[in-house]
Tab-separated table of N, CA, C and O in Angstrom:
chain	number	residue	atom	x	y	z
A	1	UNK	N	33.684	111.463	140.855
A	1	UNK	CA	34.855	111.345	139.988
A	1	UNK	C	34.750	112.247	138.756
A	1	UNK	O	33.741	112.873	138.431
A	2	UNK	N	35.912	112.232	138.120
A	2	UNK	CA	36.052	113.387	136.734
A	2	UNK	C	35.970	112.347	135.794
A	2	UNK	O	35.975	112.910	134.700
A	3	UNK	N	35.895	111.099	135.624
A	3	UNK	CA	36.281	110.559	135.112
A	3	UNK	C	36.140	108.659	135.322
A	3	UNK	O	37.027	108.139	135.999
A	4	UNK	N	35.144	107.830	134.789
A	4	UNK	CA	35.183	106.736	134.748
A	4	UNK	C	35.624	105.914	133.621
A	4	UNK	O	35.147	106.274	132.545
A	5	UNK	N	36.363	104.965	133.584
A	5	UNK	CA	36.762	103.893	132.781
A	5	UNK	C	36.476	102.309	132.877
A	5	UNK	O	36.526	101.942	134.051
A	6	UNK	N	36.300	101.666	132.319
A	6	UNK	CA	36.779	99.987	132.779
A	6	UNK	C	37.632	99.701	133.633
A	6	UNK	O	37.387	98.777	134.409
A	7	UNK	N	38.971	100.478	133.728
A	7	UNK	CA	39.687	100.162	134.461
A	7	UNK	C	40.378	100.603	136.052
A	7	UNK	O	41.085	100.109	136.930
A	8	UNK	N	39.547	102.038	135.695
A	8	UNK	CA	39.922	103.076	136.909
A	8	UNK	C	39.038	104.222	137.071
A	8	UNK	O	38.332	104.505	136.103
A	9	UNK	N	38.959	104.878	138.045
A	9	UNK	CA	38.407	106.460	138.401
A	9	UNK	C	39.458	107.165	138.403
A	9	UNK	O	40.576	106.758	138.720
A	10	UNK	N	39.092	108.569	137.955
A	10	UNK	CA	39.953	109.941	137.988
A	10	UNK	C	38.954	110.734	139.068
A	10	UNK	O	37.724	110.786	139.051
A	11	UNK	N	40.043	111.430	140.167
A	11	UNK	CA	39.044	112.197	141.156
A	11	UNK	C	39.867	113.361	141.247
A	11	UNK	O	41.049	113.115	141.487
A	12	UNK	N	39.571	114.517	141.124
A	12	UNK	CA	40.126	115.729	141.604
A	12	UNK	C	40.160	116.008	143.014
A	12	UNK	O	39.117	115.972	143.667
A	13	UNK	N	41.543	116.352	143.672
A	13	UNK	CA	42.204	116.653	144.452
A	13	UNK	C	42.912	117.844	144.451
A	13	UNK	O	43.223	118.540	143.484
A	14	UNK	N	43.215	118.069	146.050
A	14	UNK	CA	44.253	119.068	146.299
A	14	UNK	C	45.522	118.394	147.113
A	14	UNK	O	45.268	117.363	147.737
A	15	UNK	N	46.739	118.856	147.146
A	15	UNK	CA	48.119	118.515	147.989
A	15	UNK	C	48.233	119.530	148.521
A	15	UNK	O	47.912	120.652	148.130
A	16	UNK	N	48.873	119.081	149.799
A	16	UNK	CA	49.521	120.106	150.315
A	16	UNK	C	50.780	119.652	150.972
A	16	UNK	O	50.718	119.073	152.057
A	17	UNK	N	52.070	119.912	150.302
A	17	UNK	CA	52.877	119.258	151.017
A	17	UNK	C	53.558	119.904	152.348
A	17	UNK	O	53.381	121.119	152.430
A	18	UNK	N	54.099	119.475	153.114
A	18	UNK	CA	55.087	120.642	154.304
A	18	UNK	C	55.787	121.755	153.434
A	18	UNK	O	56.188	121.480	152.303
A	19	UNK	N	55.903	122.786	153.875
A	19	UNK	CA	56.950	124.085	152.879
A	19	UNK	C	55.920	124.277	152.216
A	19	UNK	O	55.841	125.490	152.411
A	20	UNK	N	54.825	123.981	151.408
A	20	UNK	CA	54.377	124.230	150.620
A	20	UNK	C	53.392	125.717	150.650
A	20	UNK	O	52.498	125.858	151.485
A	21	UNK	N	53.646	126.533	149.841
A	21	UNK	CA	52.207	128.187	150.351
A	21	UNK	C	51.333	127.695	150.046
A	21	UNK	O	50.640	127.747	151.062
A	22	UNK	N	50.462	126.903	148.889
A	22	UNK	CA	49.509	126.495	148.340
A	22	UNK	C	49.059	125.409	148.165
A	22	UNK	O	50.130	124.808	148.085
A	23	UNK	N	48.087	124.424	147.998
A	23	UNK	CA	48.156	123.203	148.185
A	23	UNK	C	48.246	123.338	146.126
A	23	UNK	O	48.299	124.369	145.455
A	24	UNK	N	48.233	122.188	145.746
A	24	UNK	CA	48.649	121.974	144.582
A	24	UNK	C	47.319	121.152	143.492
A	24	UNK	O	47.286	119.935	143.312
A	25	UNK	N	46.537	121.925	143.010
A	25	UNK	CA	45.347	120.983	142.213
A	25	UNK	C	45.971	119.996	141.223
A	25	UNK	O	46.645	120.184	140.210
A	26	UNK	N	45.436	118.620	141.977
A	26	UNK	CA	46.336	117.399	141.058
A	26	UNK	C	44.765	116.240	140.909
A	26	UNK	O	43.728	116.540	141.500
A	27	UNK	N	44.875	114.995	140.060
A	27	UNK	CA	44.393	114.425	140.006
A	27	UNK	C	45.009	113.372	139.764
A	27	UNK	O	45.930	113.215	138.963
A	28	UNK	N	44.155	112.045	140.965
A	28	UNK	CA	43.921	110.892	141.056
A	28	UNK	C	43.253	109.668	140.457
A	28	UNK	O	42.045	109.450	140.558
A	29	UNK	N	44.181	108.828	139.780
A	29	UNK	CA	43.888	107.805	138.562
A	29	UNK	C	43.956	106.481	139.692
A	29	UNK	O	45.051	106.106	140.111
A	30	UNK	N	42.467	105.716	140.204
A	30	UNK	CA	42.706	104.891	141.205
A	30	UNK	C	42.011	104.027	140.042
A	30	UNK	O	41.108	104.415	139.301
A	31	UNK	N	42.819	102.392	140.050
A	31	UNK	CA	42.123	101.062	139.858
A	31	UNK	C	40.844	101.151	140.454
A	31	UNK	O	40.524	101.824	141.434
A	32	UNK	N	39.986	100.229	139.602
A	32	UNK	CA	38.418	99.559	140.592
A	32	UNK	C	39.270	98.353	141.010
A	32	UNK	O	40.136	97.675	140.455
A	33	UNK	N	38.563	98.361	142.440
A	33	UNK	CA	39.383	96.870	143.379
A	33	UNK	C	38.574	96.061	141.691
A	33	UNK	O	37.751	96.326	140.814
A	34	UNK	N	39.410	95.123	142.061
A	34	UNK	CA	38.950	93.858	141.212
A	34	UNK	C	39.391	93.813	139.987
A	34	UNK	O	39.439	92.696	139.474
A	35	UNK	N	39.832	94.997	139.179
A	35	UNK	CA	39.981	95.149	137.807
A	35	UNK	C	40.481	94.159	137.346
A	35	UNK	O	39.914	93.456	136.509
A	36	UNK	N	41.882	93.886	137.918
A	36	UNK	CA	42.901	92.834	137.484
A	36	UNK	C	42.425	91.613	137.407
A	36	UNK	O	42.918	91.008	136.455
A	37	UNK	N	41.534	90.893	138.127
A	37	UNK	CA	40.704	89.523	138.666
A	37	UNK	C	40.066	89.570	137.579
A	37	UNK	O	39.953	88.505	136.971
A	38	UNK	N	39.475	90.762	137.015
A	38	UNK	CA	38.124	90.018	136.506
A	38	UNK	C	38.940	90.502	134.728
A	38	UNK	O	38.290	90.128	133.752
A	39	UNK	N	40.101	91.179	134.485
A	39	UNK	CA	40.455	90.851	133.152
A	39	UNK	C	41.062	89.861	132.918
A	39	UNK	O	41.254	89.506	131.755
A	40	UNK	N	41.562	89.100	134.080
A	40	UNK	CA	42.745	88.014	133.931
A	40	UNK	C	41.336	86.846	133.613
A	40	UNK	O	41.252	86.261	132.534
A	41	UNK	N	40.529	86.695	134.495
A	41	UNK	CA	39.299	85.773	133.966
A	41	UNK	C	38.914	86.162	132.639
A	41	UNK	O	39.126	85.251	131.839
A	42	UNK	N	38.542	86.942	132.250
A	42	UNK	CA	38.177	87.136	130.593
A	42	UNK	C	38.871	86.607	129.716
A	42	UNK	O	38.494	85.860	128.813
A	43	UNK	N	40.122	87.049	129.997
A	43	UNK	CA	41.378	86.674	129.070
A	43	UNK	C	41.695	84.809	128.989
A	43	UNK	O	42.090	84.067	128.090
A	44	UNK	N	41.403	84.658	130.006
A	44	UNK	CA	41.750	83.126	130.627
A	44	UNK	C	40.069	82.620	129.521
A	44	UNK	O	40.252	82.058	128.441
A	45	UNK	N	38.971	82.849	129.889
A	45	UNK	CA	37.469	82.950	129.291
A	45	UNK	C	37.719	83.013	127.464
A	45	UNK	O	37.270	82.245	126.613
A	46	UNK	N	38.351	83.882	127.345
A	46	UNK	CA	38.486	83.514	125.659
A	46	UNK	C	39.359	82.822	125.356
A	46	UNK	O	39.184	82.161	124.332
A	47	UNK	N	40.324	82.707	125.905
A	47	UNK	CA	41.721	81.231	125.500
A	47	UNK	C	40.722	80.265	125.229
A	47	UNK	O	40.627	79.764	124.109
A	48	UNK	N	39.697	79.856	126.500
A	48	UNK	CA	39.006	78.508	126.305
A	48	UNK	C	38.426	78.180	125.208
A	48	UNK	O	38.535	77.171	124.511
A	49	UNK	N	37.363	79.760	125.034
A	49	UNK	CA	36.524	79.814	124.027
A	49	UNK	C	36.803	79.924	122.369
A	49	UNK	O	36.054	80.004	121.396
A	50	UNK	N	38.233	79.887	122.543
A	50	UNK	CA	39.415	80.107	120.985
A	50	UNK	C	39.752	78.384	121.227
A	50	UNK	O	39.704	77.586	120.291
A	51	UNK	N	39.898	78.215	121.833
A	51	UNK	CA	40.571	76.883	121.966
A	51	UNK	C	39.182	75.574	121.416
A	51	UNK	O	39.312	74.554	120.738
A	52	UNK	N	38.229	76.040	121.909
A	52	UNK	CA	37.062	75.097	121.858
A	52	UNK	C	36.255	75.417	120.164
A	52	UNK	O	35.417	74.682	119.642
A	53	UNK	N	36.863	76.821	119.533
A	53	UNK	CA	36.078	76.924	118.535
A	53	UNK	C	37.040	76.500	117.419
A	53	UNK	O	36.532	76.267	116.323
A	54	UNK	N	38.563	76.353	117.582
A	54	UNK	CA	39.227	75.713	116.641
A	54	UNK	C	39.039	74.204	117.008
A	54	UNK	O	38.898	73.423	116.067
A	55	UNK	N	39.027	73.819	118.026
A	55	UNK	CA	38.548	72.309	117.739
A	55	UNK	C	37.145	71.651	116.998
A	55	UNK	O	37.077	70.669	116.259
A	56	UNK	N	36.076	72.542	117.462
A	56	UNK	CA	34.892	72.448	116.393
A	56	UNK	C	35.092	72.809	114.881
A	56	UNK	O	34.397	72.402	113.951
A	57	UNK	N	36.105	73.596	114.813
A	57	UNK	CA	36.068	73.693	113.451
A	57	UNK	C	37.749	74.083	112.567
A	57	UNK	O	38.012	74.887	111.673
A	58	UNK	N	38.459	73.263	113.195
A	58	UNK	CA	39.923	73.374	112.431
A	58	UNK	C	40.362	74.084	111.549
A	58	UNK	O	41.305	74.872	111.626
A	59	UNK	N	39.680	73.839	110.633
A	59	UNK	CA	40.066	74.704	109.179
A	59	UNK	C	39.460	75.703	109.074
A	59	UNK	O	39.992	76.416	108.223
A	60	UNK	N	38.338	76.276	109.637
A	60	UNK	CA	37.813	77.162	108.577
A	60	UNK	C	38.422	78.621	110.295
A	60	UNK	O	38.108	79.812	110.308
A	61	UNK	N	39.075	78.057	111.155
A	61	UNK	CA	39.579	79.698	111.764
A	61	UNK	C	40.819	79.743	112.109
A	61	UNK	O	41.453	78.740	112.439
A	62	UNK	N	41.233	80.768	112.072
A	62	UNK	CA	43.022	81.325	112.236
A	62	UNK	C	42.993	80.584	113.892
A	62	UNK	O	42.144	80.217	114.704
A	63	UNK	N	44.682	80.650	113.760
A	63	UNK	CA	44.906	80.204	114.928
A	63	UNK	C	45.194	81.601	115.964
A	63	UNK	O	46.199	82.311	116.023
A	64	UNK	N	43.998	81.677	116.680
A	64	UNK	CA	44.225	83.138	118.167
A	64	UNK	C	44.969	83.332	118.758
A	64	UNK	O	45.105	84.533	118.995
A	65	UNK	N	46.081	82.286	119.494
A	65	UNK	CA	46.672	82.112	120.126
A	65	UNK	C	47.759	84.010	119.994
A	65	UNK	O	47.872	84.874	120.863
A	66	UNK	N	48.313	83.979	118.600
A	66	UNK	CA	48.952	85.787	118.653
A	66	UNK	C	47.912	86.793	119.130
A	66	UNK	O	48.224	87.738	119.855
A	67	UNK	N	46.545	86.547	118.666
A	67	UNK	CA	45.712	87.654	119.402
A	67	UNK	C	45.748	87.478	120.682
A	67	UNK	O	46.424	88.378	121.180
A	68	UNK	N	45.404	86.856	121.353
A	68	UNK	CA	45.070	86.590	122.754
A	68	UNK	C	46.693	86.785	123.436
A	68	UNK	O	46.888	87.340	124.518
A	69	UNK	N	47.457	86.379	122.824
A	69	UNK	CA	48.853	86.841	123.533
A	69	UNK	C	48.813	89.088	123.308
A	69	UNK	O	49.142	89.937	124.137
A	70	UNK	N	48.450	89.210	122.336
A	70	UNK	CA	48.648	90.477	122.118
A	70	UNK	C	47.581	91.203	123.178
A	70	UNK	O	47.731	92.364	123.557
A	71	UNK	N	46.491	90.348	123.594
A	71	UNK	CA	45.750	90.949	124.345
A	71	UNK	C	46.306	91.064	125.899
A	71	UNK	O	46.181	92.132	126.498
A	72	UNK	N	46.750	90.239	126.349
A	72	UNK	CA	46.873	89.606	127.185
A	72	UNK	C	48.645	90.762	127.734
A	72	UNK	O	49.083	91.134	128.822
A	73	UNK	N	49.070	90.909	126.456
A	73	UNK	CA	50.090	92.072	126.827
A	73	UNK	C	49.957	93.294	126.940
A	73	UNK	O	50.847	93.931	127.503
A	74	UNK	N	48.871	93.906	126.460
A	74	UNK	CA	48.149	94.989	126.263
A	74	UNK	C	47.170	95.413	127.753
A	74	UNK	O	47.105	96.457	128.402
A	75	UNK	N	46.578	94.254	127.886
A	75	UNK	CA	45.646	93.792	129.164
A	75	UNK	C	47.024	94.259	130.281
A	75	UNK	O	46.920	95.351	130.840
A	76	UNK	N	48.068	93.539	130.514
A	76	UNK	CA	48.372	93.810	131.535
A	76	UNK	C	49.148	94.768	131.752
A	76	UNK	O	49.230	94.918	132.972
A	77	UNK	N	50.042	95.828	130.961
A	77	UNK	CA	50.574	97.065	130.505
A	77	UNK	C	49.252	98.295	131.163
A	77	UNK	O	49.516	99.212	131.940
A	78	UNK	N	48.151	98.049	130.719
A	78	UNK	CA	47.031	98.849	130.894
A	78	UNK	C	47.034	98.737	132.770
A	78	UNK	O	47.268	99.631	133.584
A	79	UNK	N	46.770	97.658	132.943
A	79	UNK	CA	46.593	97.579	134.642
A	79	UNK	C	48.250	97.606	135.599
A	79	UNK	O	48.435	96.958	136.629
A	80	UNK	N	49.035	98.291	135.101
A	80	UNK	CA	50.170	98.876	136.030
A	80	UNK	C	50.708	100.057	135.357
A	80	UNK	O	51.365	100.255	134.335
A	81	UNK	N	50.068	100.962	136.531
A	81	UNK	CA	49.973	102.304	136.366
A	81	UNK	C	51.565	102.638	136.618
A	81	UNK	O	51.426	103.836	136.864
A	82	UNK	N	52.321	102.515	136.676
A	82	UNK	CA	54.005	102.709	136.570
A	82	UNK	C	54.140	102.511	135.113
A	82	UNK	O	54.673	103.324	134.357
A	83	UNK	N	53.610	101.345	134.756
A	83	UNK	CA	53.932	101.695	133.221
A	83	UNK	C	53.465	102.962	132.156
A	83	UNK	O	54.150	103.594	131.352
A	84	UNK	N	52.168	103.051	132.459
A	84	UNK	CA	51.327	104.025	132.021
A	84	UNK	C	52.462	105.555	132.408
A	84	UNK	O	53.041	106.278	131.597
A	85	UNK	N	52.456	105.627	133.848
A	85	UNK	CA	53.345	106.618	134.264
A	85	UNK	C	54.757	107.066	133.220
A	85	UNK	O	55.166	108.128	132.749
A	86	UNK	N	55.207	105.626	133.171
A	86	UNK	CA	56.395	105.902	132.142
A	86	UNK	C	56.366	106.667	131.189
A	86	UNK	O	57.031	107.696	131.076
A	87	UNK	N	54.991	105.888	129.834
A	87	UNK	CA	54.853	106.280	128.411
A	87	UNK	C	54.448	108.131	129.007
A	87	UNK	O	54.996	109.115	128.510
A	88	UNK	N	53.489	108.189	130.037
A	88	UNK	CA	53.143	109.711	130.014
A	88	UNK	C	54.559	110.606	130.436
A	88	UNK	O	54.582	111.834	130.345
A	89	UNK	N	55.477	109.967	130.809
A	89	UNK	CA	56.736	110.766	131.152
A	89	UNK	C	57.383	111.203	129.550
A	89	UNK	O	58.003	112.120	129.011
A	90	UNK	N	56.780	109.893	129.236
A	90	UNK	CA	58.261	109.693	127.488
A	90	UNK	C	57.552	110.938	126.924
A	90	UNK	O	58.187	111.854	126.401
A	91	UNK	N	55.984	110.938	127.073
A	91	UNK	CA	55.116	111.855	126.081
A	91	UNK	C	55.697	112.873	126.018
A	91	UNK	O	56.371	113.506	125.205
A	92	UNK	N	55.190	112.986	127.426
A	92	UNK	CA	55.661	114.645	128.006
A	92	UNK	C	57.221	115.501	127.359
A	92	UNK	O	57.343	116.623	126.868
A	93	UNK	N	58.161	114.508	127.600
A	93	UNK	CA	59.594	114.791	126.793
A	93	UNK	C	59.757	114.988	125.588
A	93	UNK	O	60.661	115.672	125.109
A	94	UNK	N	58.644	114.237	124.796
A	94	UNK	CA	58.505	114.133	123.294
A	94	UNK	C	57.702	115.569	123.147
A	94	UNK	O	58.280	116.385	122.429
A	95	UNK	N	56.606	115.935	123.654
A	95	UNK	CA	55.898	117.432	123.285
A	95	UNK	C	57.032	118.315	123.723
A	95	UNK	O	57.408	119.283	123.064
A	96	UNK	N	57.385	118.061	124.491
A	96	UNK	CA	58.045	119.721	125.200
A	96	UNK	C	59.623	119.338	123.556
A	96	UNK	O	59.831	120.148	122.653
A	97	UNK	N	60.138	118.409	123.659
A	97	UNK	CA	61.344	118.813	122.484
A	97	UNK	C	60.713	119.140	121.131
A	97	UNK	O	61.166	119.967	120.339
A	98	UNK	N	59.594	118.383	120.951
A	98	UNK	CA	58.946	118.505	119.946
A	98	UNK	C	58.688	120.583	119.530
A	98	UNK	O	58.768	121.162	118.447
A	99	UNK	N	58.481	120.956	120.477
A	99	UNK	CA	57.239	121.824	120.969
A	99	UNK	C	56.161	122.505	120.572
A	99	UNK	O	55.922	123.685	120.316
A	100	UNK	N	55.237	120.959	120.580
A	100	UNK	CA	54.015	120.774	120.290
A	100	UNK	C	53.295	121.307	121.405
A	100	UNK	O	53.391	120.924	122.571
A	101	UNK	N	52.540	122.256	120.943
A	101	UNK	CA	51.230	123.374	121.487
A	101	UNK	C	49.847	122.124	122.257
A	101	UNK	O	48.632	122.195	122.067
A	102	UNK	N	50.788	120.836	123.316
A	102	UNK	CA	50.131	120.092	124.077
A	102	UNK	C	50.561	120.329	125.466
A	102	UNK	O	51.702	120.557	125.868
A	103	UNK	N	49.272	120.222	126.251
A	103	UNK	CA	49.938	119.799	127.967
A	103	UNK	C	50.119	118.657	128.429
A	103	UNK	O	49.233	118.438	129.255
A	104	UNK	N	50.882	117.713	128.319
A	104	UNK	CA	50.590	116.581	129.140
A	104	UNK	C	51.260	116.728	130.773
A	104	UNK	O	52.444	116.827	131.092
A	105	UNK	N	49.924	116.699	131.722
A	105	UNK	CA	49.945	116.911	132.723
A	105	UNK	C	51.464	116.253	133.439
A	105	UNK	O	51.940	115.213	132.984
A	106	UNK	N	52.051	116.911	134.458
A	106	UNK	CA	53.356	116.129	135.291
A	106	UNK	C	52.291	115.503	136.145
A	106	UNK	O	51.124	115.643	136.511
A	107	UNK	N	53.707	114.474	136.294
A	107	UNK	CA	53.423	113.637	137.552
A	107	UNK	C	53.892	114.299	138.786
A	107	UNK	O	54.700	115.223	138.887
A	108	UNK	N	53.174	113.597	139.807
A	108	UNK	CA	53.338	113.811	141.149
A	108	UNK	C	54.503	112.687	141.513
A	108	UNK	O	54.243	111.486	141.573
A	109	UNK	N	55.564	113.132	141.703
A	109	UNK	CA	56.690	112.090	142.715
A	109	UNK	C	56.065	111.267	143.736
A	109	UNK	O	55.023	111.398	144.377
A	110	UNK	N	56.944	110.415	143.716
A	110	UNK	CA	56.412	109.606	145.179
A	110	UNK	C	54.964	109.224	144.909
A	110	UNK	O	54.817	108.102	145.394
A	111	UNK	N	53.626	109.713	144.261
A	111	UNK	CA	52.304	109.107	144.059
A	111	UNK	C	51.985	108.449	142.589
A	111	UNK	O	51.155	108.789	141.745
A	112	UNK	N	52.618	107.746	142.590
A	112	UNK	CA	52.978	106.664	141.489
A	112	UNK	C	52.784	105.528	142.060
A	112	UNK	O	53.257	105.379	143.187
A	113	UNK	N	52.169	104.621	141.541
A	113	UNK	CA	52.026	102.686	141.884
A	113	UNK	C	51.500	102.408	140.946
A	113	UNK	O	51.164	103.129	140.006
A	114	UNK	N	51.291	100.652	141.195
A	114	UNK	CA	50.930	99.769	140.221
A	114	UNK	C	49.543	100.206	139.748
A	114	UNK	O	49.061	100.365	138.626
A	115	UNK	N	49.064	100.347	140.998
A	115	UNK	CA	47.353	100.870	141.314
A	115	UNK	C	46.592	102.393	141.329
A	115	UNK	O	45.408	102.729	141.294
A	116	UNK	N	47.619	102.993	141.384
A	116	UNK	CA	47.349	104.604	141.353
A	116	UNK	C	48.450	105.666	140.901
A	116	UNK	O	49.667	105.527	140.786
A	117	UNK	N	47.769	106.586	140.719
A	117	UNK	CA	48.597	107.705	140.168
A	117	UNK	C	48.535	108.911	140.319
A	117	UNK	O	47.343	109.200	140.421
A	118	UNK	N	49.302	109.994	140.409
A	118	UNK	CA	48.711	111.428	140.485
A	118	UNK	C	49.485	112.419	139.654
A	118	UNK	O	50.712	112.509	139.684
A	119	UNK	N	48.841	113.012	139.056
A	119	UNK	CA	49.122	113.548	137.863
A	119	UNK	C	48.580	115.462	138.183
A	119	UNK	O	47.405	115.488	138.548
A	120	UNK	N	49.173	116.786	138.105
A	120	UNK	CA	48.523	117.678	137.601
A	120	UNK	C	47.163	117.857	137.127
A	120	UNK	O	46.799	117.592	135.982
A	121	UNK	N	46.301	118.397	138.211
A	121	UNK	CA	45.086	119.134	136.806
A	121	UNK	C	46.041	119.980	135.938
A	121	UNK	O	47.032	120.710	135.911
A	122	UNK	N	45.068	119.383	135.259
A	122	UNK	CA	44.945	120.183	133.647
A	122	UNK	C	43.709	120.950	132.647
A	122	UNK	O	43.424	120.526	131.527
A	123	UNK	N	43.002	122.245	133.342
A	123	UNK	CA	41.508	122.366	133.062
A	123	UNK	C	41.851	122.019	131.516
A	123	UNK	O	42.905	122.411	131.016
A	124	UNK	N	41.032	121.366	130.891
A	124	UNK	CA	40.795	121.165	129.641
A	124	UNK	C	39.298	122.154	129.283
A	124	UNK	O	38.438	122.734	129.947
A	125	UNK	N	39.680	121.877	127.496
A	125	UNK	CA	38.573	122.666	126.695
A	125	UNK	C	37.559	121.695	126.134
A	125	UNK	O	38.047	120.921	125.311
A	126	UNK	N	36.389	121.559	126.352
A	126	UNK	CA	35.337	120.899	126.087
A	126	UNK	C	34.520	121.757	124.984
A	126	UNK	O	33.448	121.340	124.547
């Protein structure tokens, strides 16, 4: 992979569609099986552990319940890659009117899901 996260691998690829002269260097944003399982347990894991530490001690901690909702919206925005897809579409519209001296890679049609994505290489500068 090009690329590991908590939540996914990036792997460089080629396309080649029918009609096509060239195949097309793009890259692949795949979920780890399980991702979703094991943030929804965490999330579920600190409710308890917010819940059990304001009962030990009432007064002296804020009530979590807005964090853990904020997480918990954040958490699941992150794990559906259509959404992600979106904001990188909005980006993309925002640099190019802007026209800010950025690439944000296009998407690939049709290779879009909850779970994956395909996006343009983009050699970057390291």
């Amino acid at each position: 992979p090009l690329g590991v996260a908590s939540v996914a691998q990036v792997h460089r690829a080629k396309l080649l569609r029918p009609g096509d002269r060239a195949p097309r260097d793009i890259v692949v944003k795949v979920q780890h099986r399980g991702s979703a399982r094991r943030f929804k347990q965490d999330l579920w894991a600190a409710g308890v552990l917010f819940r059990i530490a304001r009962r030990v001690d009432p007064e002296g901690l804020p009530d979590m319940r807005p964090v853990l909702n904020s997480m918990r919206e954040v958490t699941y925005s992150e794990l559906d890659f259509r959404l992600e897809a979106a904001h990188q579409q909005r980006a993309a519209e925002t640099v190019r009117r802007e026209g800010v001296g950025v690439v944000v890679p296009a998407l690939v049609p049709g290779f879009v899901g909850a779970r994956a994505m395909a996006m343009d290489y983009v050699d970057g500068v390291r």
